[in-house]
């Protein structure tokens, strides 16, 4: 079935519901068809697509609004991962098992878990299709399908991961190979890549580089390592304040940064990485490597490409302030699958969840959304085994910091927040629908300075 799919019309009667579109200046109504309960488990008041951070968080919040039996989550995976921890797993500072829990254990009690994949969305009929052509109807839809990894878009991958000296912190199947490659390093080039696509956690490709450098320094191998960060971007980081700090670090630690270099091929049997020079299309460079960390190209999930809920590039098309869909007022998006112009991180999901909760509450009451998401996201830039630069910023790439200190400085306290406090908050507050990001903390901090 195509991303849109060939869908039959819903045969049930649908009462009209009045919903408000974002951006309207005064109260108005929008008549849309909402599927009535056709059969058991074929209709839900709130249907959530995706059981990652955004999906579980919003299902917990929606459960408190409409009742557990009226909420369902479509998610095929049996295991839920706290992926921000994989930076530390790849660097040998954490065990992979600590990032994983059974999906059933994080699913809000009483919420229906539909263990299947979404195959098509039909927002005009308020239906989605899952595997085996099962149709599920909804009154409100929350899309939280995340982002897809595309190792296969690099020639020689993913089969190249069967060879040693290559890893990737972005996949549960390859993150432990990263740590093995770091440990086995002897001498030569250590290359860390950043692709020519949107990515989740844009700081992660650098974090493992700094951890590797620290490990080799500790084990006496640093002098034998030629460390290179080959990035498709023209800057080391998108926010100048933190970019300036990182440039000082790479200079101090003698790390080469090569801009506008995109990994296009891995010859794992020869330990060669081929990069295209984006300033000179078609021109490639071949580098021998002793260790290679790959950040894969990424994109929207296949089911969203050419879907009626997506923009021309495949991302869910939502209002950047309210997270309500621009065309379908009973459809909402959160997290990596959306076209929100901010970095794709778990911290962004936390901030978005609070705003989306309020948006949906008002839409359910036929009122205009009022709370606005400012694009807040956070990237704890791990620069060593006990150091972190806590980057926090908004839609305009301007720092939006929580603490009354210079967060562009490396700090031990921020490392412990990344390694210990944030996992605790994730499992015990965010996924339970009680954590909406650091905005309240920021307000209290700043009020305390007045």
XYZ file of C-alpha atoms in Angstrom:
450
model
C 0.000 0.000 0.000
C 1.261 3.477 -0.772
C 1.944 6.086 1.896
C -1.521 7.472 1.326
C -2.981 4.097 0.573
C -6.108 2.947 -1.162
C -8.723 3.372 1.521
C -12.382 2.530 1.554
C -14.866 4.925 3.043
C -15.751 4.421 6.688
C -19.205 2.892 6.765
C -20.255 4.230 10.153
C -22.205 7.376 10.886
C -20.017 10.256 11.997
C -21.333 13.154 14.057
C -19.810 16.560 13.323
C -17.405 18.059 15.802
C -16.455 21.724 15.816
C -12.732 22.318 15.902
C -10.696 25.465 15.428
C -7.855 25.806 12.966
C -4.645 27.478 14.129
C -4.014 31.089 13.233
C -7.699 32.170 13.209
C -8.336 35.590 14.702
C -11.777 34.926 16.107
C -13.926 32.006 17.119
C -15.107 29.951 14.187
C -16.147 26.409 13.521
C -14.855 23.655 11.323
C -17.126 20.776 10.538
C -15.395 17.457 10.256
C -16.499 13.867 10.252
C -15.571 11.861 13.277
C -16.006 8.128 13.254
C -18.492 6.741 15.702
C -17.599 3.628 17.594
C -18.014 0.921 14.962
C -16.725 -2.080 16.811
C -14.618 -2.865 19.823
C -11.089 -1.550 19.461
C -11.733 -0.087 16.020
C -12.376 3.459 17.274
C -10.620 5.601 19.878
C -11.192 9.116 21.023
C -7.426 9.688 20.903
C -5.195 7.580 18.668
C -1.421 7.958 19.032
C 0.894 6.771 16.270
C 4.285 5.800 17.690
C 5.433 4.526 21.067
C 8.648 6.503 21.405
C 9.223 9.423 23.753
C 6.553 11.645 22.197
C 3.950 8.917 21.788
C 4.185 7.473 25.289
C 4.297 10.925 26.857
C 1.190 12.123 25.039
C -0.721 8.892 25.648
C -0.124 9.344 29.384
C -1.392 12.907 29.192
C -4.402 11.961 27.081
C -5.310 9.139 29.443
C -5.897 11.725 32.155
C -8.134 13.747 29.818
C -10.379 11.134 28.232
C -9.768 7.918 30.177
C -7.421 5.028 29.460
C -9.980 3.018 27.520
C -10.404 5.836 25.032
C -6.707 6.044 24.115
C -4.654 3.705 21.940
C -1.011 3.667 20.848
C 0.154 2.011 17.631
C 3.697 0.720 18.151
C 5.284 -2.507 16.839
C 8.442 -2.528 18.968
C 8.598 -4.722 22.052
C 11.415 -2.663 23.587
C 11.501 1.041 24.387
C 14.909 2.722 24.438
C 16.138 5.902 26.064
C 18.306 6.734 23.083
C 20.121 9.810 24.474
C 22.052 7.359 26.651
C 23.618 5.708 23.596
C 26.263 8.435 23.407
C 27.599 7.160 26.723
C 27.119 3.511 25.726
C 29.271 4.058 22.632
C 31.871 5.719 24.819
C 31.941 2.900 27.351
C 30.451 4.950 30.183
C 27.081 3.147 30.329
C 25.733 -0.305 29.538
C 23.248 -0.718 26.693
C 20.861 -2.636 28.932
C 20.337 0.444 31.106
C 18.771 2.254 28.133
C 16.099 -0.388 27.533
C 12.760 -1.322 29.066
C 9.893 -3.457 27.756
C 7.396 -1.311 25.872
C 4.609 -2.766 27.971
C 6.234 -1.391 31.112
C 6.184 2.210 29.850
C 2.737 2.060 28.246
C 0.256 3.874 30.517
C -1.922 1.396 32.382
C -5.219 0.735 30.640
C -4.219 2.405 27.373
C -4.627 0.038 24.419
C -1.319 -1.007 22.873
C -1.844 -1.917 19.222
C 1.226 -3.985 18.369
C 1.360 -3.196 14.697
C 2.782 -0.806 12.101
C 0.941 2.081 10.504
C 0.578 1.447 6.772
C -1.565 4.407 5.691
C -3.256 7.543 7.004
C -6.572 8.892 5.725
C -7.153 12.130 7.646
C -10.124 13.051 5.436
C -12.001 10.045 6.841
C -10.366 10.107 10.293
C -8.946 6.633 9.816
C -5.555 4.991 9.771
C -4.631 1.574 8.492
C -2.244 -0.816 10.199
C -0.884 -4.196 9.154
C -3.322 -6.800 7.807
C -5.387 -3.913 6.416
C -6.980 -3.247 9.781
C -8.721 0.110 9.913
C -8.796 2.192 13.088
C -10.882 5.344 13.401
C -10.281 8.260 15.720
C -11.651 11.546 16.952
C -8.204 13.041 17.558
C -4.919 11.837 16.096
C -1.428 12.443 17.489
C 1.429 11.564 15.144
C 4.672 10.709 16.928
C 6.361 8.353 14.472
C 9.918 9.577 14.974
C 12.610 9.610 12.306
C 13.991 6.853 10.081
C 17.655 5.891 9.746
C 18.975 5.226 6.247
C 22.349 3.502 6.474
C 21.562 1.936 3.101
C 21.945 5.331 1.433
C 25.689 5.037 2.080
C 27.219 2.571 -0.369
C 28.691 -0.395 1.512
C 26.320 -0.104 4.470
C 24.776 -1.581 6.501
C 26.716 -4.728 5.560
C 29.958 -2.904 6.368
C 29.128 -3.124 10.060
C 30.030 -6.808 9.954
C 33.646 -5.663 9.754
C 35.591 -4.374 12.762
C 36.671 -0.765 13.408
C 33.309 0.745 12.470
C 30.325 1.639 14.626
C 27.379 3.964 15.019
C 25.736 5.270 18.176
C 22.441 5.761 16.350
C 21.368 2.118 16.242
C 20.879 -0.449 18.975
C 22.591 -2.949 16.652
C 25.787 -0.916 16.195
C 26.268 1.219 19.297
C 28.294 -1.425 21.129
C 30.471 -1.813 18.034
C 31.435 1.828 18.517
C 32.898 1.120 21.956
C 34.705 -1.953 20.605
C 36.231 0.155 17.819
C 37.328 2.807 20.320
C 38.982 0.195 22.526
C 40.672 -1.612 19.618
C 42.124 1.558 18.107
C 45.885 1.356 17.570
C 47.031 4.170 15.322
C 45.870 6.117 12.281
C 42.786 8.085 11.289
C 39.742 8.197 13.523
C 36.878 9.657 11.500
C 33.531 10.908 12.784
C 30.796 11.872 10.302
C 27.731 14.115 10.038
C 25.319 13.473 7.101
C 23.715 15.847 4.634
C 20.205 15.382 6.056
C 18.241 16.411 9.143
C 19.330 14.295 12.122
C 18.153 13.615 15.618
C 20.422 15.037 18.304
C 22.737 17.014 16.048
C 25.399 17.143 18.754
C 25.740 13.366 19.078
C 28.196 12.918 16.177
C 30.634 15.143 18.063
C 29.990 13.774 21.543
C 31.420 10.347 20.720
C 34.433 12.044 19.148
C 35.255 13.894 22.361
C 34.743 10.752 24.459
C 37.004 8.751 22.130
C 39.694 11.423 22.313
C 39.520 11.393 26.100
C 39.754 7.606 26.220
C 42.802 7.523 23.944
C 44.421 10.242 26.005
C 43.818 8.185 29.136
C 45.192 4.990 27.572
C 48.254 6.590 25.991
C 47.078 6.277 22.375
C 46.237 9.913 21.706
C 49.536 10.757 20.027
C 48.903 7.988 17.485
C 45.425 9.214 16.572
C 44.608 11.651 13.781
C 41.062 12.658 14.699
C 38.811 14.102 11.997
C 35.277 15.434 12.143
C 33.919 15.346 8.588
C 30.629 17.235 8.533
C 28.294 18.101 5.686
C 27.548 21.385 7.433
C 29.404 24.656 7.073
C 29.598 25.201 10.842
C 30.508 22.989 13.775
C 27.230 23.779 15.580
C 24.185 25.838 14.661
C 24.205 28.195 17.658
C 27.137 30.600 17.624
C 27.647 30.786 21.386
C 28.193 27.043 21.648
C 29.956 26.785 18.282
C 32.590 29.222 19.528
C 33.149 27.091 22.629
C 33.427 23.898 20.568
C 35.908 25.488 18.166
C 38.136 26.272 21.134
C 37.898 22.653 22.268
C 38.763 21.131 18.874
C 41.685 23.532 18.563
C 42.965 22.693 22.039
C 42.628 18.955 21.426
C 44.096 19.058 17.912
C 41.018 17.740 16.137
C 40.648 18.454 12.410
C 37.245 19.712 11.304
C 36.478 19.320 7.597
C 33.340 21.141 6.491
C 31.018 20.296 3.593
C 32.173 16.673 3.528
C 29.439 14.052 3.165
C 30.054 10.317 3.606
C 28.858 8.498 0.460
C 30.624 5.126 0.630
C 32.309 2.806 3.116
C 34.726 0.158 1.877
C 34.876 -1.715 5.132
C 37.081 -4.517 3.814
C 39.748 -1.940 2.945
C 38.960 0.413 5.854
C 38.279 3.271 3.468
C 35.674 6.023 3.759
C 34.669 8.026 0.692
C 33.408 11.590 1.088
C 31.838 13.922 -1.417
C 32.970 17.551 -1.353
C 29.648 19.397 -1.260
C 31.329 22.571 -2.502
C 32.463 20.615 -5.565
C 29.651 18.194 -6.502
C 30.949 14.928 -7.869
C 34.415 15.404 -6.388
C 35.257 12.739 -3.799
C 38.001 12.116 -1.271
C 39.072 8.724 0.070
C 40.358 8.426 3.632
C 41.874 5.357 5.228
C 40.532 4.810 8.725
C 41.525 2.892 11.821
C 38.219 3.784 13.431
C 35.019 5.124 11.827
C 31.872 6.384 13.509
C 28.959 6.751 11.097
C 26.004 9.061 11.597
C 23.485 7.794 9.026
C 21.346 9.862 6.679
C 17.857 10.257 8.154
C 14.406 11.138 6.931
C 10.704 10.937 7.682
C 9.134 7.492 8.127
C 8.089 5.976 4.807
C 4.389 5.991 5.678
C 4.514 9.801 5.897
C 6.128 10.381 2.516
C 3.462 11.631 0.097
C 0.895 11.440 2.885
C -1.866 14.023 3.150
C -0.660 14.928 6.646
C 2.870 15.752 5.453
C 4.576 18.645 3.715
C 6.366 18.245 0.392
C 9.421 16.745 2.097
C 7.515 14.145 4.116
C 7.458 15.722 7.574
C 4.146 16.133 9.436
C 2.947 19.646 8.615
C 2.092 21.347 11.903
C 1.832 24.892 13.176
C 5.166 25.626 14.803
C 3.598 27.304 17.839
C 0.625 25.075 18.634
C 1.669 21.716 17.052
C -1.808 21.471 15.523
C -1.914 20.309 11.905
C -2.194 23.143 9.416
C -5.037 21.509 7.458
C -6.660 18.935 9.758
C -7.573 20.525 13.114
C -8.079 17.183 14.879
C -4.568 16.027 13.921
C -1.433 16.928 15.877
C 2.265 16.142 15.677
C 5.137 15.924 18.117
C 8.834 15.172 17.964
C 11.177 14.078 15.221
C 8.518 13.336 12.572
C 7.304 16.947 12.397
C 8.526 19.864 10.310
C 9.099 22.054 13.368
C 12.206 24.120 12.553
C 14.187 23.123 15.618
C 16.644 20.380 16.562
C 15.168 16.921 16.994
C 15.894 15.925 20.604
C 14.167 14.317 23.583
C 14.371 17.683 25.343
C 12.387 19.231 22.491
C 9.760 16.499 22.900
C 9.491 17.353 26.594
C 8.867 21.031 25.878
C 6.484 20.238 23.028
C 4.435 17.841 25.149
C 3.355 20.533 27.582
C 2.320 22.872 24.773
C 0.522 20.123 22.855
C -1.329 19.041 25.986
C -2.715 22.551 26.361
C -3.473 22.847 22.643
C -5.517 19.653 22.598
C -7.344 20.620 25.798
C -8.538 23.843 24.211
C -9.406 22.225 20.878
C -11.524 19.683 22.733
C -13.437 22.643 24.195
C -13.804 24.319 20.800
C -11.418 27.071 21.873
C -8.408 28.566 20.144
C -4.955 27.262 21.209
C -3.158 29.939 23.199
C 0.081 28.486 24.539
C 2.981 28.810 22.117
C 6.018 26.585 21.635
C 9.113 28.740 21.214
C 11.247 26.030 19.628
C 13.055 25.171 22.855
C 15.453 22.302 22.522
C 18.498 21.159 24.413
C 21.690 19.351 23.517
C 24.003 18.348 26.384
C 27.312 18.383 24.484
C 29.428 15.718 26.150
C 33.046 16.834 25.812
C 34.643 14.270 28.136
C 33.873 11.593 30.709
C 32.958 14.238 33.262
C 32.312 17.345 31.183
C 29.274 18.734 29.387
C 28.385 22.001 27.686
C 24.626 22.372 28.124
C 23.343 23.942 24.903
C 19.762 25.209 25.106
C 18.227 27.357 22.397
C 15.069 28.365 20.532
C 13.701 28.598 16.995
C 15.979 31.540 16.253
C 19.125 29.647 17.306
C 19.401 31.966 20.294
C 20.449 30.596 23.691
C 17.477 29.888 25.951
C 19.292 28.763 29.061
C 17.797 27.357 32.235
C 20.531 28.149 34.740
C 21.968 31.566 35.719
C 25.472 30.574 34.638
C 27.420 30.550 31.384
C 26.315 27.239 29.935
C 28.904 27.389 27.149
C 31.510 26.351 29.737
C 32.341 22.683 30.317
C 30.924 21.612 33.678
C 31.007 18.438 35.771
C 27.554 19.197 37.185
C 26.060 19.206 33.703
C 27.668 15.849 32.944
C 25.954 14.296 35.963
C 22.692 15.889 34.882
C 23.100 14.254 31.441
C 24.283 10.869 32.703
C 22.192 10.435 35.836
C 19.411 12.979 36.359
C 17.947 13.091 32.844
C 17.457 9.307 32.539
C 15.611 9.378 35.860
C 13.400 12.256 34.690
C 12.764 10.487 31.404
C 11.520 7.209 32.885
C 9.741 8.640 35.918
C 8.387 12.008 34.789
C 8.397 12.571 31.018
C 6.958 9.200 29.972
C 4.333 9.482 32.698
C 3.223 12.829 31.312
C 4.425 14.982 34.195
C 7.502 16.669 32.720
C 7.079 19.453 30.197
C 10.659 20.610 29.909
C 12.648 23.067 32.019
C 10.549 26.193 31.403
C 9.186 26.329 34.995
C 12.698 25.839 36.389
C 13.993 28.590 34.121
C 11.297 30.968 35.309
C 12.042 30.251 38.962
C 15.773 30.703 38.423
C 15.316 34.031 36.732
C 12.753 35.240 39.256
C 15.249 34.445 41.976
C 17.731 36.841 40.398
C 15.333 39.776 40.516
